[in-house]
Coordinates of C-alpha atoms in Angstrom, one line a residue:
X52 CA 33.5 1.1 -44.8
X53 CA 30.6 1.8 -47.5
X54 CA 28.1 -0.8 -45.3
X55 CA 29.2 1.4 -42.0
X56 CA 28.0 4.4 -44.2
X57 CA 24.5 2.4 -45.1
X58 CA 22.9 4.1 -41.4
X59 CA 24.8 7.1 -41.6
X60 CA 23.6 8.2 -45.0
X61 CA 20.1 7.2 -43.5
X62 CA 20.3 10.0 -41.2
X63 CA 21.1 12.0 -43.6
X64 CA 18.9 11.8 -46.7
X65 CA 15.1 12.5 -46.7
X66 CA 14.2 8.8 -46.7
X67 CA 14.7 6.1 -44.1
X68 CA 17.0 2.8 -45.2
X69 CA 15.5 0.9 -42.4
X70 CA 12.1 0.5 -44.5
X71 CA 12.2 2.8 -47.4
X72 CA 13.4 -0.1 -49.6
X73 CA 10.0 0.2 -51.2
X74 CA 9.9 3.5 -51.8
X75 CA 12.1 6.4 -54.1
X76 CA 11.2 9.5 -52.5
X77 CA 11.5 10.5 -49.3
X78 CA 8.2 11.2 -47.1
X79 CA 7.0 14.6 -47.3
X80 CA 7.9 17.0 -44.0
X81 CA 4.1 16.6 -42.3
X82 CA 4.6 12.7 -42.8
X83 CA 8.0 12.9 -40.9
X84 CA 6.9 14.6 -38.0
X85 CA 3.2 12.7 -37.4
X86 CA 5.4 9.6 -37.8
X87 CA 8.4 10.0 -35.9
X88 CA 8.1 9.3 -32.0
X89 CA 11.8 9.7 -31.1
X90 CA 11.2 13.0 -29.5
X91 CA 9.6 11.2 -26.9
X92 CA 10.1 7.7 -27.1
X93 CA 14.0 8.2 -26.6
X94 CA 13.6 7.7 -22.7
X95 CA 12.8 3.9 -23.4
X96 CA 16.6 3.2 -24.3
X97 CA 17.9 1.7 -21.2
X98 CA 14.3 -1.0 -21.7
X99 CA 15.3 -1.2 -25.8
X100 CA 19.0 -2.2 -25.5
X101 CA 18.4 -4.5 -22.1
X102 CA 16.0 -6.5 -25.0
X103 CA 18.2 -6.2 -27.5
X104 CA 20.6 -7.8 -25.6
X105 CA 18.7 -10.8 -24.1
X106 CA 17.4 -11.0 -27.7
X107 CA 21.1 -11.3 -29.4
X108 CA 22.3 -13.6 -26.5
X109 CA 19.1 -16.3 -27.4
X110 CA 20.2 -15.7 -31.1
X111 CA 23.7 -17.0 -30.4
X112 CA 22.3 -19.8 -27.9
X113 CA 20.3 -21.2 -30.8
X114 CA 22.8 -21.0 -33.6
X115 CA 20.6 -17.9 -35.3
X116 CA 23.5 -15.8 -34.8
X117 CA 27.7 -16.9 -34.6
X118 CA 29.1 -16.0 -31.5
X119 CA 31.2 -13.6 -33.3
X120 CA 28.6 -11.6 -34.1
X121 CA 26.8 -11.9 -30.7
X122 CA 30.2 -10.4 -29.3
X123 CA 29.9 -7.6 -31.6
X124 CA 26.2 -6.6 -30.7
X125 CA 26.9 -6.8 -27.4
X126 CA 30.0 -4.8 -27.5
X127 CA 27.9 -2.0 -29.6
X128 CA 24.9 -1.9 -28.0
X129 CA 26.9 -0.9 -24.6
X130 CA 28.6 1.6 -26.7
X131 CA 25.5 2.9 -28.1
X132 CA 23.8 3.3 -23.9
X133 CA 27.4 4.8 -22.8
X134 CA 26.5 7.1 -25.7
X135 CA 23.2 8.5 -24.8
X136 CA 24.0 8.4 -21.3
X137 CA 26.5 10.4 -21.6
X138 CA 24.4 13.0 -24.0
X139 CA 26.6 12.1 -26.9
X140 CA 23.8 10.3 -28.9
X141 CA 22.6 12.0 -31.9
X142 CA 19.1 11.3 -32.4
X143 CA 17.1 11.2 -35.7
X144 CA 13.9 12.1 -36.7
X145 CA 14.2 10.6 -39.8
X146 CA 15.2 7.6 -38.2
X147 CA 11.6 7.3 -36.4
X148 CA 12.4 5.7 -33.3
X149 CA 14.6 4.5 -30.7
X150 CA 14.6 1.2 -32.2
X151 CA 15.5 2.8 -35.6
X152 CA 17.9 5.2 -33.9
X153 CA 19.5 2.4 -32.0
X154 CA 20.1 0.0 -34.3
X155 CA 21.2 2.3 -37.2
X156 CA 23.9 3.6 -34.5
X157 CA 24.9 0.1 -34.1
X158 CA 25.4 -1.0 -37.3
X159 CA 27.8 2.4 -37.8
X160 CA 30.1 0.8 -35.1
X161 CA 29.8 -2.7 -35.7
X162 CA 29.1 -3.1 -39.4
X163 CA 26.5 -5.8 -40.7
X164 CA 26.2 -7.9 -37.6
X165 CA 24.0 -4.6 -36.3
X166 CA 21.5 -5.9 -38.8
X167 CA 21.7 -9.5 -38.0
X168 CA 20.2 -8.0 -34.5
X169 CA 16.5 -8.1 -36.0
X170 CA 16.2 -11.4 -36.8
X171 CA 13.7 -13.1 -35.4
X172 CA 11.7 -10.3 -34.2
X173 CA 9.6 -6.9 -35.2
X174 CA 9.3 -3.7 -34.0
X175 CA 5.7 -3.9 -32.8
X176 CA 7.2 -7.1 -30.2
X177 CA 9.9 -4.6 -29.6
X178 CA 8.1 -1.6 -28.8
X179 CA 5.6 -4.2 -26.6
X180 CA 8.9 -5.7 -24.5
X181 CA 10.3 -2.3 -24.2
X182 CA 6.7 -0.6 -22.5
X183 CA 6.3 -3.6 -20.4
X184 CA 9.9 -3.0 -18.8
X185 CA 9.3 0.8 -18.8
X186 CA 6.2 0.1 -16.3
X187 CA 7.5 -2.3 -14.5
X188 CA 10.7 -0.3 -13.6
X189 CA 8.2 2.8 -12.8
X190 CA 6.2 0.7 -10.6
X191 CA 8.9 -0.4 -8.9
X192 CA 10.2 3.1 -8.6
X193 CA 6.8 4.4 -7.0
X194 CA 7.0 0.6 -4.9
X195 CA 9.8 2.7 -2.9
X196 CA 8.5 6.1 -3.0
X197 CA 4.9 5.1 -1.7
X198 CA 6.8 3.1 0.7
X199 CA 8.3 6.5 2.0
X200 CA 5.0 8.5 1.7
X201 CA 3.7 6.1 4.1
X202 CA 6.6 6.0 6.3
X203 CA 6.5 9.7 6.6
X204 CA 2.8 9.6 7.4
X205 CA 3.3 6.4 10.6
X206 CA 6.2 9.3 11.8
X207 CA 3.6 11.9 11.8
X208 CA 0.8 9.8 13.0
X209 CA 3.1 8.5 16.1
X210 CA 4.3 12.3 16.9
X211 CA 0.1 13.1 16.9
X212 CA -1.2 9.8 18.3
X213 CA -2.8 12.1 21.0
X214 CA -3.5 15.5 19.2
X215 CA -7.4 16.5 19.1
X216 CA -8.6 17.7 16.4
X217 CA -12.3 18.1 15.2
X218 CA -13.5 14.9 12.7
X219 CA -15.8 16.3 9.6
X220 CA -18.9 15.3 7.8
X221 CA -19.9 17.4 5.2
X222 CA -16.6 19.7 6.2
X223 CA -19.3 20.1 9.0
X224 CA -17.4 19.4 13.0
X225 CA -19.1 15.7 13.6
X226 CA -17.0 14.2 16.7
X227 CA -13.6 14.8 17.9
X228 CA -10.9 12.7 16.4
X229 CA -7.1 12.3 16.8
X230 CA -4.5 13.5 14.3
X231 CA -2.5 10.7 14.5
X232 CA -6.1 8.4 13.5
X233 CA -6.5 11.0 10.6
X234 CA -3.2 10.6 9.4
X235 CA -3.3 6.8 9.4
X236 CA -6.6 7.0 7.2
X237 CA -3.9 8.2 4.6
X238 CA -1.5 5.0 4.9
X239 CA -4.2 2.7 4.3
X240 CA -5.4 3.8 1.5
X241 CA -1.4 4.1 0.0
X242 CA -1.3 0.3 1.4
X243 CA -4.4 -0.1 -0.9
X244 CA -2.6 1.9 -4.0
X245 CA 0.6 0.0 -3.1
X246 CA -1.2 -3.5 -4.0
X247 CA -3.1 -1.7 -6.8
X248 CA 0.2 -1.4 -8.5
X249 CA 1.4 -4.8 -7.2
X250 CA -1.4 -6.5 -9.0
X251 CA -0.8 -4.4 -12.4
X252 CA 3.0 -5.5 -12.3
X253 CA 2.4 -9.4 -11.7
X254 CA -0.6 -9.4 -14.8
X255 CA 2.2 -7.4 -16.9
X256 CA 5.1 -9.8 -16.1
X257 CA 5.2 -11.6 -19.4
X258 CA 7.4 -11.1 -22.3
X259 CA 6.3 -10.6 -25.8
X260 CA 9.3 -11.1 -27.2
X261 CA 8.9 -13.7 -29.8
X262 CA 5.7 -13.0 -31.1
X263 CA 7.4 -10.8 -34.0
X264 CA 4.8 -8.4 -36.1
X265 CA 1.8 -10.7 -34.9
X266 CA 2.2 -14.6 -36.0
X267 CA 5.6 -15.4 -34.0
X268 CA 8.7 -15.9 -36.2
X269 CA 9.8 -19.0 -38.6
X270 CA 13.5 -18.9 -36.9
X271 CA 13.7 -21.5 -34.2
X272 CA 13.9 -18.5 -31.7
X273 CA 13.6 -19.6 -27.6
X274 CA 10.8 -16.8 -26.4
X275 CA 11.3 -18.3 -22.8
X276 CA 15.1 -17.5 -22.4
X277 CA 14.4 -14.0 -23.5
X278 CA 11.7 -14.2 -21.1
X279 CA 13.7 -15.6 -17.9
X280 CA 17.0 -13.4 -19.1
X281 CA 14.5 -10.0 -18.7
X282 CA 13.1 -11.2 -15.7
X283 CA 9.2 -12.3 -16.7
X284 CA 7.5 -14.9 -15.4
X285 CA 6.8 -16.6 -18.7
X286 CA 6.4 -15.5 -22.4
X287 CA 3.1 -14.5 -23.3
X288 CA 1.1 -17.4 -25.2
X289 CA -0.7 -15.7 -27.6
X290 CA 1.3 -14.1 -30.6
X291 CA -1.6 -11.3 -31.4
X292 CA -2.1 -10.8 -27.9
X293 CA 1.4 -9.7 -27.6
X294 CA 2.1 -7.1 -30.3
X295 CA -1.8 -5.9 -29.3
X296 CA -2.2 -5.8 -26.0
X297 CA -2.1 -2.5 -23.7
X298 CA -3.8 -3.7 -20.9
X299 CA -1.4 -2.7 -18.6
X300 CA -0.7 0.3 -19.6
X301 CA -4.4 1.3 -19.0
X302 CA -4.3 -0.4 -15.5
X303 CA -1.1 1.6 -14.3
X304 CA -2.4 4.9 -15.8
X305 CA -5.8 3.4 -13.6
X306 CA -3.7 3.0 -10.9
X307 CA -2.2 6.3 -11.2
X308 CA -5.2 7.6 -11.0
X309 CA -6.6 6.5 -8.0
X310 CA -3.4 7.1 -5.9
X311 CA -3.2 11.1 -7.6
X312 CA -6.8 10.9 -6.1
X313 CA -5.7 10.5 -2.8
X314 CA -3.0 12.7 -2.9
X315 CA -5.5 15.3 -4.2
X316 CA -7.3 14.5 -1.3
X317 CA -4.7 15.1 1.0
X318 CA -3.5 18.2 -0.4
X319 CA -6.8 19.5 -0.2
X320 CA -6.8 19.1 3.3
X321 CA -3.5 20.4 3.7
X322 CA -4.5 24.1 1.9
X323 CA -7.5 24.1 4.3
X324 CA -5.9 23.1 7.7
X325 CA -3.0 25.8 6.2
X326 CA -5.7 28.7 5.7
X327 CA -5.8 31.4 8.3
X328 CA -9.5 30.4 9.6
X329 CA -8.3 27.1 10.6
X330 CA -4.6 27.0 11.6
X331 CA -4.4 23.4 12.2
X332 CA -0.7 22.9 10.2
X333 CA 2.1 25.0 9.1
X334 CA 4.6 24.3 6.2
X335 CA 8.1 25.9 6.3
X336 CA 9.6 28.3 3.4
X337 CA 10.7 24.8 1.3
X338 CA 6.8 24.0 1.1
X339 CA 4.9 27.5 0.3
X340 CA 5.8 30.9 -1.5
X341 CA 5.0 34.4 -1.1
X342 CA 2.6 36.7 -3.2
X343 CA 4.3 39.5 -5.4
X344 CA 1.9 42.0 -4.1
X345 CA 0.5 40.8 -0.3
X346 CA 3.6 40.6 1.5
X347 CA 1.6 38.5 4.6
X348 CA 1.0 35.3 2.5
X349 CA 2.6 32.1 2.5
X350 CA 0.4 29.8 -0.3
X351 CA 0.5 25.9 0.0
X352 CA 1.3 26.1 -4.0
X353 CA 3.1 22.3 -3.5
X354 CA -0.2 20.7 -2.0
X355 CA -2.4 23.1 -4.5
X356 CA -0.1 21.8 -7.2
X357 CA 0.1 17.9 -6.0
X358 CA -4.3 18.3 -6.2
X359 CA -4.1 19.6 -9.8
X360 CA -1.7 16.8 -10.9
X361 CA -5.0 14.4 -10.5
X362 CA -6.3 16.3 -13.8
X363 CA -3.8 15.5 -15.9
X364 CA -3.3 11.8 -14.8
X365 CA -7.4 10.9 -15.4
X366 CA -7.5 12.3 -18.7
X367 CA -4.4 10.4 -19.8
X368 CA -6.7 7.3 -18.5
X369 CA -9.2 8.4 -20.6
X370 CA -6.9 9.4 -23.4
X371 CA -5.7 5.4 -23.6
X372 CA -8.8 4.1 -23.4
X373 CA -10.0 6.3 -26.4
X374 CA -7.3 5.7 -28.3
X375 CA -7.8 1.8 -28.2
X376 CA -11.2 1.4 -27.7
X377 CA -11.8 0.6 -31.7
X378 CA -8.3 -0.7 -32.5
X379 CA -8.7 -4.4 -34.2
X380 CA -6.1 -7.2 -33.6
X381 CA -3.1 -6.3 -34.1
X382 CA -1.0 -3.0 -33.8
X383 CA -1.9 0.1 -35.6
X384 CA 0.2 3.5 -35.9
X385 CA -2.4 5.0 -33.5
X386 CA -0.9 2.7 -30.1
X387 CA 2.5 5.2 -31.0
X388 CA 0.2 7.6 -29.1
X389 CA 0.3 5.4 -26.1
X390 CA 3.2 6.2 -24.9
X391 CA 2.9 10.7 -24.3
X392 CA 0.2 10.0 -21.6
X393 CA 1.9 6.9 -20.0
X394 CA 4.8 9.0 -19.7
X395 CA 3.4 12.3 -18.2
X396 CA 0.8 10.4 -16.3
X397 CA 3.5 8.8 -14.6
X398 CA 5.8 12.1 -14.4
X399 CA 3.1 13.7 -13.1
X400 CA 2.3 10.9 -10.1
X401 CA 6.0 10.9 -9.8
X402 CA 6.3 14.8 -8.6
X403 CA 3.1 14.2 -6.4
X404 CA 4.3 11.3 -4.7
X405 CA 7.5 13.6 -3.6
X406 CA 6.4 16.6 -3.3
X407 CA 3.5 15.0 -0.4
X408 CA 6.2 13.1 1.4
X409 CA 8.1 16.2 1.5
X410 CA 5.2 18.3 3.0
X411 CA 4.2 15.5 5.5
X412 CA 7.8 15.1 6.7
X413 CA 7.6 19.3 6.9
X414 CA 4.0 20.2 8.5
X415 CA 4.1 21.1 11.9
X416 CA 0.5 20.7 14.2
X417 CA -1.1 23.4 15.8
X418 CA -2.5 21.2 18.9
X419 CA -4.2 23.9 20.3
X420 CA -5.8 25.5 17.6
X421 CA -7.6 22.1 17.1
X422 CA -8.4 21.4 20.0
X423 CA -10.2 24.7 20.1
X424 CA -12.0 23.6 16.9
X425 CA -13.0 19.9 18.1
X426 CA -14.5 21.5 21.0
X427 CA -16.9 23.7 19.3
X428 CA -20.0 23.5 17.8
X429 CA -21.6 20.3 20.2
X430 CA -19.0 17.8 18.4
X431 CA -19.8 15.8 22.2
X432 CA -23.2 15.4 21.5
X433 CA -23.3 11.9 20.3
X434 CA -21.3 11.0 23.2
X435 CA -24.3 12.3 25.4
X436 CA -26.5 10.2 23.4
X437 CA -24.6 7.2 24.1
X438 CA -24.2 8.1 27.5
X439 CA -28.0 8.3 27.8
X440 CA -27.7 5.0 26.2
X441 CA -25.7 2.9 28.2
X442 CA -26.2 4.6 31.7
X443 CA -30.0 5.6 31.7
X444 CA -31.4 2.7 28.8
X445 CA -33.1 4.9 26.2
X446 CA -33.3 3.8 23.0
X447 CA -31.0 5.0 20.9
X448 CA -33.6 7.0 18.9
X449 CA -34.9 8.9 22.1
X450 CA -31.5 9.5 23.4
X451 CA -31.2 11.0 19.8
X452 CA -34.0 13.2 20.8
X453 CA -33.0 14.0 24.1
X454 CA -29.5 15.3 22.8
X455 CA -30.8 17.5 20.0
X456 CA -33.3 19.1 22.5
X457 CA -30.3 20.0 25.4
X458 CA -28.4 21.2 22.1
X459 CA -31.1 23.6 21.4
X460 CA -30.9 24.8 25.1
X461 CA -27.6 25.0 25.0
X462 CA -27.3 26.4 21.4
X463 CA -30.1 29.5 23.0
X464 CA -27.8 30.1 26.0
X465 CA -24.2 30.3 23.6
X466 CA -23.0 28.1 26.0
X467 CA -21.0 24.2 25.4
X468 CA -22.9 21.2 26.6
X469 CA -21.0 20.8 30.1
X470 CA -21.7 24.4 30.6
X471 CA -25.5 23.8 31.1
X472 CA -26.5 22.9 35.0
X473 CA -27.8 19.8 36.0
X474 CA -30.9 21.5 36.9
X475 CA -31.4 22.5 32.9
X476 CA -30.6 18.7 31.6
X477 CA -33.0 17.3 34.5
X478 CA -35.8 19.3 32.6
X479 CA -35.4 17.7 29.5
X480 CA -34.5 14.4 31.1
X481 CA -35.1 13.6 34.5
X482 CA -32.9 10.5 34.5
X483 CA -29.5 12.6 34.4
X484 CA -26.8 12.9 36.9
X485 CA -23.8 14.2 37.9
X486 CA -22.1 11.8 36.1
X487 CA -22.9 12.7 32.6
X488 CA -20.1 15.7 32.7
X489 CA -17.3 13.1 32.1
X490 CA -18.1 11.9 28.9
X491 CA -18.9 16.3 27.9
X492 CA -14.8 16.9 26.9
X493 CA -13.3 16.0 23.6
X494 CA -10.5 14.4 25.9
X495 CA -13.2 11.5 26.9
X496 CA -14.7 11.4 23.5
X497 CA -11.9 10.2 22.1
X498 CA -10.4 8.3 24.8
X499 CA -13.5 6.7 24.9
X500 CA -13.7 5.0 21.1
X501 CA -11.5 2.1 21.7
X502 CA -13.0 -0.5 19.3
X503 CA -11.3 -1.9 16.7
X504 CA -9.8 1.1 14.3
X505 CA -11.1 3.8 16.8
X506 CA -9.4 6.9 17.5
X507 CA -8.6 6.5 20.8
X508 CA -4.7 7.6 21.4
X509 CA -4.3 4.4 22.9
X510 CA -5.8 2.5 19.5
X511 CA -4.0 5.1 17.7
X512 CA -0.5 3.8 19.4
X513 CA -0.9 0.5 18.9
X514 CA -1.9 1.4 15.3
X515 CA 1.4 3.0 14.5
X516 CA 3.5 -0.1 15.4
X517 CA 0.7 -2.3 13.4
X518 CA 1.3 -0.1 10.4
X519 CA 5.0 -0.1 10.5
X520 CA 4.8 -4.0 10.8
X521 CA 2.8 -4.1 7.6
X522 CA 3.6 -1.7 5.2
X523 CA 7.6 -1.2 6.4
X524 CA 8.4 -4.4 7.5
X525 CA 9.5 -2.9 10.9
X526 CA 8.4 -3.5 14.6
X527 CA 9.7 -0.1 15.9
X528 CA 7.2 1.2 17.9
X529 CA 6.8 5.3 19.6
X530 CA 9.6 7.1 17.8
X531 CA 8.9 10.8 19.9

C-alpha cells in the first residue's frame, strides 16, 4: 500500500517524485507553471498509452519485463484511457505531463510494475512517438475530410457544368467561363493539398522509440517491433535524430498552410459572389447571420471566418520554425512549445475544412445573374480576335488591334459587340462578315474552348467523371 501511495503523494506535495530525487524543495509556483505542459498536452493520451503499450509488450518479448508484469501494465494502462475518456482522470500540474500523469496513475493501480514501464526509454523518445502518431492520425483525419470537400465541390461542379458566369483577371471581367470549370479549379488544388499531406505522412512514418534521451538504451530493447506494432515503416536510424527532429511537424503546419490558403481563397470568393452587387450565390440561414441593427443583412461570417483561419495557421508555421531554428542536437525545454501551434494550427484547418464543405454542399447559383455579368463589359472580345484569326488570317497582333478599335466604337455607342452593324465593323475591317455574330455570345465563347482543361460544358462534363475517378475512386458520372 505505502509504494501505491509513492504517485499519489506526488500529486500532492509541492515537488515531483518522478524526478525530484535530486532535489529537497519543491519548484517555486512560476517554475511549475512555465514547466508544466499538461494543460495542453493532455489531448496526446490515446498516442501515449497506444506506445506505452507496444513499448511494454517488446519489454516482455525480450525478457526486460516478466509477463506478469506486462499483464499488469496492460491491464492499467486501459484502466488509465477508460479513465480519461470517461472525464474521470484527474490531471496534475505538478505532475508536468501526460507522460508523468499517466504513469503516476498507473503505478497507483498497479503498484511497482507501473515503474518498470520506463525501462528502456526517455521521455524526450516518448514525447517524439507520441507527436508523430498525433499527426499522422490528424492527417489521416483531414485524408477523409478533404476527400469530402472535394466531393462536395465534383457535386457542385456537375449541377453547374453549364452555368455562365464571367472569368476574372485582376477581379476585372476577362472571358466568360463555366461555374462548374471554376469549381473544379478548387478540387485540384485540394488533390494537390491532399498529396501535400500524403508526402508529410510517408517522411514521418518512422518510430523513435528506442532512441531513449538521445544515445539509444543499454537494455537489449527491439526498436523494430515497437515500430511494426504502431504501424511505421521502420525505426528511425539515428538516435539524435529521433529525440531532435521536428521536421514533420513543420511540414504539416506547411501543409496546413497552403490548404488554409486556398480555402481563404475560396471564401473570399464566396463573400464577393454573396455581396449584393454581384449576386452570383446564396447561403441558407445554417451558413450566414443577421446584423443586430440592419435587419436586411445576411453576412457570410462562416466563409469570412474560414479566410481568417489562414492567419492563425501561417504564424504557427512561423512560430515552429522560430522556435527551432537555433536549437542544437538534441531536445531542449523550448520543443515543449511545439506542440500549442501544432495543435491550434490543426484545430483551426480542421473547422475550415468543415465549415467550406458545409457551405459548398449549401450555396445555391444565381445562373442568371451571371450570365448577366459574363455578358458585360466586351468579355467576347478575344473571341473576335480569334475569329479574325482563324477566318480572315490576321496576325494575331492586328486582330488584337482590330478588336480594341470595334471595342472603342462600341464602348462610344453603349452598345455590346453584336449590337454594332456590319456596316460599322466593315469600317474598321473590311474583311468581316455575317458570320462573325456567332462567335459574339458568351454561349459560343465558352462552348467554343474545348482544348484540353477548357471550359466548355462539354470539357466541363467529362471533367466531373475524370475527377470523381481520381480523387473518389468513383466512375459515377452526371448526378443532376
Amino acid at each position: 500500500m505505502a509504494r501505491k501511495n509513492t504517485a499519489a503523494r506526488a500529486r500532492k506535495s509541492g515537488s515531483n517524485t518522478m524526478w525530484g530525487g535530486r532535489y529537497k524543495l519543491g519548484p517555486a509556483e512560476i517554475m511549475e507553471r512555465i514547466n508544466a505542459s499538461i494543460g495542453f498536452d493532455r489531448r496526446l493520451y490515446a498516442q501515449d498509452i497506444a506506445g506505452s503499450l507496444a513499448h511494454a509488450e517488446m519489454l516482455v518479448a525480450q525478457g526486460i519485463l516478466t509477463a506478469k508484469d506486462g499483464r499488469a501494465i496492460r491491464r492499467g494502462l486501459l484502466k488509465v484511457r477508460e479513465e480519461i475518456e470517461s472525464g474521470r482522470f484527474k490531471f496534475s500540474t505538478k505532475l508536468e505531463d501526460i507522460h508523468f500523469n499517466v504513469e503516476a496513475r498507473l503505478t497507483e493501480l498497479i503498484g511497482p510494475a507501473g515503474g518498470r514501464l520506463h525501462t528502456g526509454r526517455s521521455r524526450n523518445d516518448q514525447i517524439a512517438l507520441d507527436v508523430r502518431l498525433w499527426v499522422r492520425d490528424t492527417i489521416d483525419r483531414f485524408e477523409v475530410m478533404l476527400r469530402d470537400l472535394q466531393a462536395a465541390l465534383i457535386d457542385r461542379a456537375d449541377q453547374y457544368s453549364d452555368t455562365i458566369m464571367p472569368g476574372f483577371t485582376h477581379l476585372q471581367t476577362a472571358q466568360p467561363i463555366t461555374f462548374g470549370h471554376h469549381l473544379l479549379a478548387y478540387v485540384e488544388m485540394i488533390g494537390r493539398d491532399r498529396s501535400r499531406f500524403a508526402d508529410c505522412r510517408a517522411r514521418l512514418n518512422e518510430s523513435p522509440l528506442g532512441a531513449a534521451a538521445l544515445a539509444g538504451s543499454p537494455h537489449p530493447i527491439d526498436p523494430r517491433k515497437t515500430a511494426r506494432a504502431l504501424g511505421f515503416d521502420r525505426p528511425m536510424a539515428n538516435s539524435l535524430d529521433a529525440v531532435s527532429d521536428r521536421d514533420y511537424v513543420i511540414e504539416f503546419i506547411a501543409a496546413a498552410s497552403t490548404t488554409a490558403v486556398h480555402l481563404s481563397r475560396l471564401s473570399e470568393e464566396i463573400v464577393i459572389w454573396c455581396s449584393a452587387p454581384f449576386r452570383f450565390i446564396s447561403l441558407s440561414d445554417a451558413f450566414t447571420t443577421g446584423s443586430s441593427i440592419m435587419p436586411q443583412k445576411r453576412n457570410p461570417d462562416a466563409a469570412e471566418l474560414t479566410r481568417a483561419k489562414v492567419g492563425r495557421i501561417v504564424g504557427a508555421f512561423v512560430a515552429l520554425c522560430t522556435i527551432l531554428k537555433g536549437l542544437p542536437l538534441t531536445y531542449g525545454k523550448d520543443m515543449q512549445e511545439d506542440k500549442e501551434p501544432l495543435f491550434d494550427a490543426a484545430d483551426s484547418l480542421e473547422l475550415g475544412i468543415a465549415a467550406m464543405t458545409g457551405m459548398v454542399r449549401d450555396l445555391k447559383a444565381n445562373p442568371e445573374r451571371m450570365r448577366a455579368v459574363a455578358s458585360a463589359d466586351y468579355s467576347v472580345a478575344t473571341d473576335l480576335a480569334d475569329w479574325l484569326v482563324r477566318k480572315v488570317g490576321l496576325p494575331f497582333r492586328q486582330a488584337h488591334h482590330v478588336t480594341g478599335r470595334l471595342v472603342g466604337v462600341a464602348s462610344d455607342k453603349g452598345v455590346d459587340l453584336d449590337k454594332l452593324s456590319l456596316a460599322e465593323m466593315q469600317a474598321i475591317e473590311p474583311s468581316i462578315d455575317r458570320s462573325v455574330y456567332r462567335v459574339l455570345t458568351v454561349e459560343a465563347s465558352v462552348g467554343a474552348r474545348k482544348s484540353f482543361g477548357g471550359t466548355a460544358p462539354a470539357n466541363v462534363a467529362r471533367s466531373v467523371v475524370e475527377a470523381r475517378r481520381r480523387f473518389l475512386g468513383s466512375a459515377k458520372g452526371r448526378s443532376r
